[in-house]
Amino acid sequence: MKRTRERLEQARQKVREYAGDLSVGEIRRLFDRDAVEAYERLARDHAGREPEEPFERSVHRLKVFFVGISSKLSPARRVLFTLGVALVVWSVFDLIVDVTGDSDSPALLLLAALIFLFLFAMEVVDRLRVRDELEVAKELQSGLLPEGAPRIGGYRFAHSYRTANEVGGDYYDFLPLPDGRLALVVGDASGHGMAAGLLMAIANATLKTALDVSPEPAQVLTILNRSLCRTGSRRAFMTLFYAVLTPEDGRLDYVCAGHPFPLLRRADGRIEELGRGGLPLGMKSDLDIRVLSTRLEPGDLLLLYSDGMVEAVSGDRGAFGFDRLRELLATAASPRAVHDRIRTAFDRFLDGEPLTDDLTLVVLARDAVLPPPPAGD
């Protein structure tokens, strides 16, 4: 009896290890959402107009599903896939027609299953190869993002970054300048995944070069816009908020190119938006760049973010939204408290749903009490 219990416990442990943290919700999403998205992706170029009659519509969707899968395979695998489907169809026909005689259907179905298993194994190997390459790209991209917050007397920072895919298109950085000022950057490259990550890497390299020429907002964005326009793709654009902070007096010179406006919470609780409407970088070579200025006074707090925050949707509750972000900003005190409050509310809002867009959150504040002057002043 004891040995039986031990074996049952070992079996349960193996099931837990195999299934991981699988939940009922994940199984439900597999059919409610993932299956629908898979069909839509496969049928994207082959759907056409669906028949109105239910049976004809089912046949049409089955045909589209078959064509969609086969078109994504290499020619050799496409032939094997077609052979496997043909064996299944023939086996079903043989079972229906040859009810009383000897049927080869079991052997044919077994052969079809082996073909599909072989194809599945090949596709898994391909996916593992791509995943390994994406892991390398992810490691390289992580090196482009700041590891910690800048150390500037009288200022505090909190920041975080999450990607919807292995490689993300959001970008942010804190760049100390030779004259003691600090460049702040938050951007969002168009698209998702590897394409957005490559665009983000181009923007990062161009930005570092532009800073060597001049860190002023107009010059930096002119160079970056010219670089993105030369990529040759109309889909290669990027929203960007770029600012230069003078720590001594809190002066902030900034440009907002199509990016969600940062929110500046004043010490008295008023919330201001930083920015004016404008096009993202990479869309027009003669982009109108407007440099604006404000001042971070003692007790003020600045919130920078990407649209993955405000545009996130969960179920039928709509988007996370700007109003919710303002409410969260209005209450918490320190940058870390604001950051953690927003992230907690955002995770609760998603309720386990995966990210559909990258998420960047940067909070900085000027201390309400100025640091004492250096000795001897």
Short mmCIF file of C-alpha atoms in Angstrom, two decimals:
data_model
loop_
_atom_site.label_atom_id
_atom_site.label_comp_id
_atom_site.label_asym_id
_atom_site.label_seq_id
_atom_site.Cartn_x
_atom_site.Cartn_y
_atom_site.Cartn_z
CA MET A 1 0.00 0.00 0.00
CA LYS A 2 2.81 2.39 0.91
CA ARG A 3 4.62 1.59 -2.32
CA THR A 4 1.46 2.27 -4.30
CA ARG A 5 1.08 5.68 -2.66
CA GLU A 6 4.72 6.48 -3.45
CA ARG A 7 4.18 5.58 -7.10
CA LEU A 8 1.03 7.70 -7.26
CA GLU A 9 2.90 10.64 -5.76
CA GLN A 10 5.74 10.18 -8.25
CA ALA A 11 3.20 10.10 -11.06
CA ARG A 12 1.57 13.32 -9.81
CA GLN A 13 5.00 14.97 -9.58
CA LYS A 14 5.81 14.02 -13.18
CA VAL A 15 2.45 15.39 -14.34
CA ARG A 16 3.13 18.66 -12.50
CA GLU A 17 6.59 18.90 -14.05
CA TYR A 18 5.18 18.16 -17.51
CA ALA A 19 2.26 20.57 -17.29
CA GLY A 20 4.17 23.32 -15.47
CA ASP A 21 1.89 26.10 -14.22
CA LEU A 22 -0.92 25.18 -16.61
CA SER A 23 -4.30 26.60 -15.61
CA VAL A 24 -7.86 26.07 -16.78
CA GLY A 25 -7.85 29.61 -18.16
CA GLU A 26 -4.86 28.82 -20.37
CA ILE A 27 -6.62 25.74 -21.76
CA ARG A 28 -9.74 27.79 -22.43
CA ARG A 29 -7.71 30.50 -24.22
CA LEU A 30 -6.13 27.79 -26.36
CA PHE A 31 -9.51 27.22 -28.03
CA ASP A 32 -11.25 30.57 -27.49
CA ARG A 33 -8.44 32.81 -28.73
CA ASP A 34 -5.37 30.95 -29.97
CA ALA A 35 -7.29 28.68 -32.35
CA VAL A 36 -9.16 31.66 -33.83
CA GLU A 37 -5.94 33.65 -34.25
CA ALA A 38 -4.25 30.63 -35.86
CA TYR A 39 -7.06 30.22 -38.40
CA GLU A 40 -7.11 33.95 -39.18
CA ARG A 41 -3.36 33.96 -39.76
CA LEU A 42 -3.49 30.87 -41.97
CA ALA A 43 -6.51 32.15 -43.90
CA ARG A 44 -5.16 35.67 -44.35
CA ASP A 45 -4.27 35.22 -48.03
CA HIS A 46 -6.70 32.44 -48.97
CA ALA A 47 -10.07 33.11 -47.30
CA GLY A 48 -12.04 34.87 -50.02
CA ARG A 49 -15.79 35.17 -49.63
CA GLU A 50 -17.39 32.52 -47.42
CA PRO A 51 -20.56 30.71 -48.62
CA GLU A 52 -23.76 31.36 -46.67
CA GLU A 53 -24.93 27.73 -46.52
CA PRO A 54 -23.51 26.07 -43.34
CA PHE A 55 -22.21 22.88 -44.98
CA GLU A 56 -20.57 24.74 -47.86
CA ARG A 57 -19.07 27.21 -45.40
CA SER A 58 -17.57 24.36 -43.36
CA VAL A 59 -16.07 22.79 -46.50
CA HIS A 60 -14.73 26.19 -47.54
CA ARG A 61 -13.06 26.77 -44.17
CA LEU A 62 -11.56 23.27 -44.21
CA LYS A 63 -10.11 23.94 -47.66
CA VAL A 64 -8.74 27.31 -46.56
CA PHE A 65 -7.21 25.67 -43.48
CA PHE A 66 -5.51 23.02 -45.62
CA VAL A 67 -4.20 25.53 -48.16
CA GLY A 68 -3.09 27.90 -45.39
CA ILE A 69 -1.02 25.24 -43.64
CA SER A 70 0.49 23.76 -46.81
CA SER A 71 1.49 27.20 -48.12
CA LYS A 72 3.57 27.80 -44.97
CA LEU A 73 5.57 24.57 -45.45
CA SER A 74 8.61 23.97 -47.59
CA PRO A 75 7.92 22.12 -50.90
CA ALA A 76 9.18 18.77 -49.55
CA ARG A 77 7.13 19.03 -46.36
CA ARG A 78 4.15 20.24 -48.36
CA VAL A 79 4.22 17.01 -50.37
CA LEU A 80 4.37 14.91 -47.19
CA PHE A 81 1.53 16.90 -45.65
CA THR A 82 -0.62 16.42 -48.74
CA LEU A 83 0.18 12.69 -48.72
CA GLY A 84 -0.83 12.42 -45.06
CA VAL A 85 -4.15 14.20 -45.70
CA ALA A 86 -4.78 11.98 -48.73
CA LEU A 87 -4.17 8.85 -46.64
CA VAL A 88 -6.63 10.06 -43.99
CA VAL A 89 -9.29 10.83 -46.61
CA TRP A 90 -8.78 7.47 -48.34
CA SER A 91 -8.94 5.61 -45.02
CA VAL A 92 -12.23 7.27 -44.09
CA PHE A 93 -13.63 6.51 -47.54
CA ASP A 94 -12.44 2.89 -47.27
CA LEU A 95 -14.13 2.48 -43.88
CA ILE A 96 -17.41 3.79 -45.27
CA VAL A 97 -17.44 1.81 -48.52
CA ASP A 98 -15.82 -1.46 -47.45
CA VAL A 99 -17.85 -2.08 -44.28
CA THR A 100 -17.80 -5.91 -44.36
CA GLY A 101 -14.51 -6.67 -46.11
CA ASP A 102 -10.93 -6.53 -44.97
CA SER A 103 -9.82 -2.90 -44.75
CA ASP A 104 -6.36 -1.39 -44.90
CA SER A 105 -7.59 1.72 -43.10
CA PRO A 106 -5.81 1.08 -39.76
CA ALA A 107 -2.44 0.70 -41.49
CA LEU A 108 -3.05 3.77 -43.66
CA LEU A 109 -4.11 5.84 -40.64
CA LEU A 110 -0.99 4.73 -38.78
CA LEU A 111 1.16 5.76 -41.75
CA ALA A 112 -0.61 9.14 -41.89
CA ALA A 113 -0.04 9.61 -38.16
CA LEU A 114 3.67 8.88 -38.58
CA ILE A 115 3.87 11.41 -41.42
CA PHE A 116 2.17 14.10 -39.34
CA LEU A 117 4.37 13.27 -36.33
CA PHE A 118 7.48 13.58 -38.51
CA LEU A 119 6.32 16.93 -39.88
CA PHE A 120 5.48 18.13 -36.37
CA ALA A 121 8.96 17.17 -35.16
CA MET A 122 10.58 19.06 -38.06
CA GLU A 123 8.53 22.18 -37.34
CA VAL A 124 9.43 21.98 -33.63
CA VAL A 125 13.13 21.77 -34.50
CA ASP A 126 12.75 24.83 -36.75
CA ARG A 127 11.01 26.70 -33.95
CA LEU A 128 13.76 25.78 -31.49
CA ARG A 129 16.35 27.07 -33.93
CA VAL A 130 14.48 30.36 -34.31
CA ARG A 131 14.01 30.58 -30.54
CA ASP A 132 17.76 30.19 -29.99
CA GLU A 133 18.42 32.99 -32.46
CA LEU A 134 15.81 35.16 -30.75
CA GLU A 135 17.44 34.53 -27.39
CA VAL A 136 20.72 35.84 -28.77
CA ALA A 137 18.91 38.88 -30.18
CA LYS A 138 17.19 39.39 -26.84
CA GLU A 139 20.51 39.34 -24.99
CA LEU A 140 22.01 41.83 -27.44
CA GLN A 141 18.99 44.10 -27.12
CA SER A 142 19.06 44.01 -23.33
CA GLY A 143 22.57 45.45 -23.55
CA LEU A 144 21.12 48.54 -25.23
CA LEU A 145 18.85 49.32 -22.28
CA PRO A 146 19.97 50.96 -19.01
CA GLU A 147 20.95 48.60 -16.22
CA GLY A 148 20.26 51.08 -13.45
CA ALA A 149 19.14 54.62 -12.77
CA PRO A 150 21.45 57.63 -13.12
CA ARG A 151 22.88 59.07 -9.92
CA ILE A 152 22.04 62.77 -9.90
CA GLY A 153 21.84 64.69 -6.66
CA GLY A 154 18.34 65.93 -5.93
CA TYR A 155 16.64 63.51 -8.36
CA ARG A 156 15.22 59.98 -8.00
CA PHE A 157 14.31 57.47 -10.70
CA ALA A 158 12.31 54.27 -11.15
CA HIS A 159 11.95 52.39 -14.42
CA SER A 160 11.04 49.03 -16.00
CA TYR A 161 10.61 47.39 -19.37
CA ARG A 162 8.62 44.36 -20.56
CA THR A 163 8.36 42.90 -24.05
CA ALA A 164 5.34 41.27 -25.64
CA ASN A 165 7.63 39.01 -27.71
CA GLU A 166 11.15 37.69 -27.29
CA VAL A 167 12.47 40.86 -28.93
CA GLY A 168 10.82 44.22 -28.31
CA GLY A 169 10.55 47.54 -30.11
CA ASP A 170 10.39 49.89 -27.12
CA TYR A 171 13.50 51.85 -26.26
CA TYR A 172 14.50 54.06 -23.38
CA ASP A 173 17.75 55.34 -21.92
CA PHE A 174 19.41 57.86 -19.60
CA LEU A 175 22.45 59.40 -21.25
CA PRO A 176 24.81 61.63 -19.20
CA LEU A 177 26.24 64.47 -21.27
CA PRO A 178 29.76 65.92 -20.96
CA ASP A 179 28.42 69.26 -19.70
CA GLY A 180 26.62 67.64 -16.75
CA ARG A 181 23.16 67.55 -18.30
CA LEU A 182 21.15 64.34 -18.80
CA ALA A 183 19.44 63.17 -22.00
CA LEU A 184 16.19 61.25 -21.48
CA VAL A 185 14.84 59.03 -24.27
CA VAL A 186 11.67 56.95 -24.57
CA GLY A 187 10.71 55.52 -27.97
CA ASP A 188 8.52 52.94 -29.63
CA ALA A 189 9.48 51.37 -32.97
CA SER A 190 6.73 50.38 -35.39
CA GLY A 191 5.66 46.75 -35.56
CA HIS A 192 6.43 43.92 -33.18
CA GLY A 193 9.06 41.26 -32.64
CA MET A 194 12.27 41.06 -34.62
CA ALA A 195 11.41 43.82 -37.12
CA ALA A 196 10.72 46.31 -34.33
CA GLY A 197 13.84 45.16 -32.49
CA LEU A 198 16.05 45.80 -35.52
CA LEU A 199 14.55 49.26 -35.94
CA MET A 200 15.14 49.93 -32.26
CA ALA A 201 18.80 48.92 -32.64
CA ILE A 202 19.22 51.26 -35.64
CA ALA A 203 17.69 54.10 -33.63
CA ASN A 204 19.96 53.39 -30.66
CA ALA A 205 23.14 53.44 -32.77
CA THR A 206 22.05 56.58 -34.62
CA LEU A 207 21.12 58.34 -31.40
CA LYS A 208 24.53 57.69 -29.84
CA THR A 209 26.22 59.08 -32.96
CA ALA A 210 23.91 62.12 -32.98
CA LEU A 211 24.82 62.90 -29.37
CA ASP A 212 28.49 63.10 -30.37
CA VAL A 213 27.55 65.78 -32.90
CA SER A 214 25.14 67.76 -30.68
CA PRO A 215 22.84 66.70 -27.83
CA GLU A 216 20.31 69.47 -28.54
CA PRO A 217 16.81 68.04 -29.24
CA ALA A 218 16.35 69.56 -32.71
CA GLN A 219 19.71 68.31 -34.00
CA VAL A 220 19.31 64.84 -32.49
CA LEU A 221 15.86 64.27 -33.95
CA THR A 222 16.88 65.64 -37.36
CA ILE A 223 19.71 63.10 -37.62
CA LEU A 224 17.58 60.25 -36.28
CA ASN A 225 14.69 61.08 -38.63
CA ARG A 226 17.05 61.19 -41.62
CA SER A 227 18.47 57.78 -40.69
CA LEU A 228 15.03 56.16 -40.36
CA CYS A 229 13.84 57.70 -43.65
CA ARG A 230 16.82 56.10 -45.39
CA THR A 231 15.86 52.58 -44.33
CA GLY A 232 13.70 52.41 -47.46
CA SER A 233 10.61 51.00 -45.77
CA ARG A 234 7.42 52.99 -45.21
CA ARG A 235 6.75 50.85 -42.14
CA ALA A 236 10.07 51.82 -40.52
CA PHE A 237 9.03 54.65 -38.23
CA MET A 238 9.34 55.38 -34.56
CA THR A 239 7.62 57.53 -31.96
CA LEU A 240 10.05 59.28 -29.64
CA PHE A 241 10.20 61.57 -26.64
CA TYR A 242 13.64 63.12 -26.25
CA ALA A 243 14.56 65.61 -23.55
CA VAL A 244 17.65 67.24 -22.08
CA LEU A 245 17.52 67.89 -18.34
CA THR A 246 19.70 70.51 -16.63
CA PRO A 247 19.85 69.20 -13.04
CA GLU A 248 20.90 72.46 -11.39
CA ASP A 249 17.75 74.41 -12.23
CA GLY A 250 15.44 71.64 -13.49
CA ARG A 251 15.20 73.04 -17.03
CA LEU A 252 13.82 70.44 -19.46
CA ASP A 253 14.09 71.00 -23.22
CA TYR A 254 12.15 68.36 -25.09
CA VAL A 255 10.61 67.15 -28.35
CA CYS A 256 7.70 64.74 -28.65
CA ALA A 257 7.51 63.07 -32.08
CA GLY A 258 4.24 61.14 -32.22
CA HIS A 259 4.82 59.62 -28.77
CA PRO A 260 2.20 59.58 -25.98
CA PHE A 261 2.60 62.81 -24.04
CA PRO A 262 4.52 62.41 -20.76
CA LEU A 263 2.66 63.53 -17.65
CA LEU A 264 4.22 66.07 -15.32
CA ARG A 265 2.71 66.16 -11.83
CA ARG A 266 3.44 69.41 -10.10
CA ALA A 267 4.13 69.63 -6.37
CA ASP A 268 0.62 71.05 -5.82
CA GLY A 269 -1.00 68.05 -7.58
CA ARG A 270 -1.70 69.62 -10.98
CA ILE A 271 -0.96 67.33 -13.92
CA GLU A 272 0.39 68.74 -17.21
CA GLU A 273 0.98 67.03 -20.56
CA LEU A 274 4.34 67.59 -22.23
CA GLY A 275 4.15 67.72 -25.99
CA ARG A 276 2.24 68.78 -29.06
CA GLY A 277 0.82 66.72 -31.88
CA GLY A 278 3.41 65.61 -34.43
CA LEU A 279 4.43 62.83 -36.78
CA PRO A 280 6.69 59.93 -35.74
CA LEU A 281 10.26 59.84 -36.99
CA GLY A 282 10.91 58.15 -40.33
CA MET A 283 7.68 59.19 -42.07
CA LYS A 284 8.77 62.48 -43.69
CA SER A 285 12.26 63.72 -44.52
CA ASP A 286 11.29 67.34 -43.83
CA LEU A 287 9.71 66.70 -40.45
CA ASP A 288 8.62 69.80 -38.50
CA ILE A 289 10.49 69.55 -35.19
CA ARG A 290 9.25 71.81 -32.38
CA VAL A 291 11.42 72.10 -29.28
CA LEU A 292 9.51 72.96 -26.09
CA SER A 293 10.76 73.79 -22.60
CA THR A 294 9.52 73.50 -19.05
CA ARG A 295 11.08 73.34 -15.60
CA LEU A 296 11.01 70.59 -13.00
CA GLU A 297 10.55 72.38 -9.71
CA PRO A 298 11.26 70.78 -6.32
CA GLY A 299 8.49 68.26 -5.60
CA ASP A 300 7.57 67.74 -9.27
CA LEU A 301 7.35 64.25 -10.76
CA LEU A 302 7.57 63.22 -14.43
CA LEU A 303 6.02 60.05 -15.90
CA LEU A 304 7.23 58.65 -19.25
CA TYR A 305 5.61 55.61 -20.84
CA SER A 306 4.90 53.84 -24.12
CA ASP A 307 1.50 53.24 -25.71
CA GLY A 308 1.63 49.59 -24.63
CA MET A 309 0.46 50.88 -21.26
CA VAL A 310 -2.56 52.99 -22.16
CA GLU A 311 -3.71 50.96 -25.19
CA ALA A 312 -3.67 47.56 -23.44
CA VAL A 313 -7.09 45.86 -23.62
CA SER A 314 -8.40 43.15 -21.31
CA GLY A 315 -11.61 41.29 -22.09
CA ASP A 316 -14.62 43.56 -22.57
CA ARG A 317 -13.35 46.25 -20.18
CA GLY A 318 -11.85 48.42 -22.89
CA ALA A 319 -8.37 49.94 -22.73
CA PHE A 320 -6.32 50.72 -19.64
CA GLY A 321 -6.51 54.34 -20.76
CA PHE A 322 -5.09 57.75 -19.97
CA ASP A 323 -7.68 58.57 -17.30
CA ARG A 324 -6.71 55.54 -15.22
CA LEU A 325 -3.04 56.48 -15.58
CA ARG A 326 -3.75 60.02 -14.37
CA GLU A 327 -5.64 58.72 -11.35
CA LEU A 328 -2.76 56.46 -10.37
CA LEU A 329 -0.26 59.27 -10.83
CA ALA A 330 -2.26 61.66 -8.65
CA THR A 331 -1.96 59.69 -5.41
CA ALA A 332 1.39 57.95 -4.90
CA ALA A 333 4.40 59.97 -3.70
CA SER A 334 7.90 58.80 -4.63
CA PRO A 335 8.99 57.59 -8.11
CA ARG A 336 9.21 54.01 -6.84
CA ALA A 337 5.76 54.23 -5.26
CA VAL A 338 4.26 55.66 -8.46
CA HIS A 339 6.00 53.03 -10.58
CA ASP A 340 4.91 50.11 -8.41
CA ARG A 341 1.35 51.41 -8.06
CA ILE A 342 0.95 51.70 -11.84
CA ARG A 343 2.52 48.31 -12.55
CA THR A 344 0.36 46.60 -9.92
CA ALA A 345 -2.82 48.19 -11.29
CA PHE A 346 -1.79 47.28 -14.84
CA ASP A 347 -1.14 43.62 -13.98
CA ARG A 348 -4.44 43.45 -12.13
CA PHE A 349 -6.17 44.98 -15.16
CA LEU A 350 -4.70 42.36 -17.53
CA ASP A 351 -5.84 39.59 -15.16
CA GLY A 352 -3.41 37.05 -16.57
CA GLU A 353 -3.81 38.06 -20.23
CA PRO A 354 -0.48 38.21 -22.10
CA LEU A 355 0.97 41.49 -23.30
CA THR A 356 0.12 42.42 -26.88
CA ASP A 357 2.56 45.34 -27.01
CA ASP A 358 5.81 46.25 -25.30
CA LEU A 359 5.62 48.17 -22.05
CA THR A 360 7.99 50.91 -20.86
CA LEU A 361 7.57 52.91 -17.68
CA VAL A 362 9.97 55.61 -16.46
CA VAL A 363 9.34 57.83 -13.44
CA LEU A 364 11.64 60.60 -12.22
CA ALA A 365 11.16 63.25 -9.54
CA ARG A 366 12.98 66.27 -8.27
CA ASP A 367 13.29 66.18 -4.50
CA ALA A 368 11.07 68.60 -2.61
CA VAL A 369 13.99 69.54 -0.35
CA LEU A 370 17.05 70.65 -2.27
CA PRO A 371 20.38 69.05 -1.26
CA PRO A 372 22.68 71.25 0.81
CA PRO A 373 25.35 73.15 -1.13
CA PRO A 374 28.90 71.73 -1.16
CA ALA A 375 31.16 72.73 1.70
CA GLY A 376 32.88 76.08 1.19
CA ASP A 377 30.07 77.62 -0.93
#
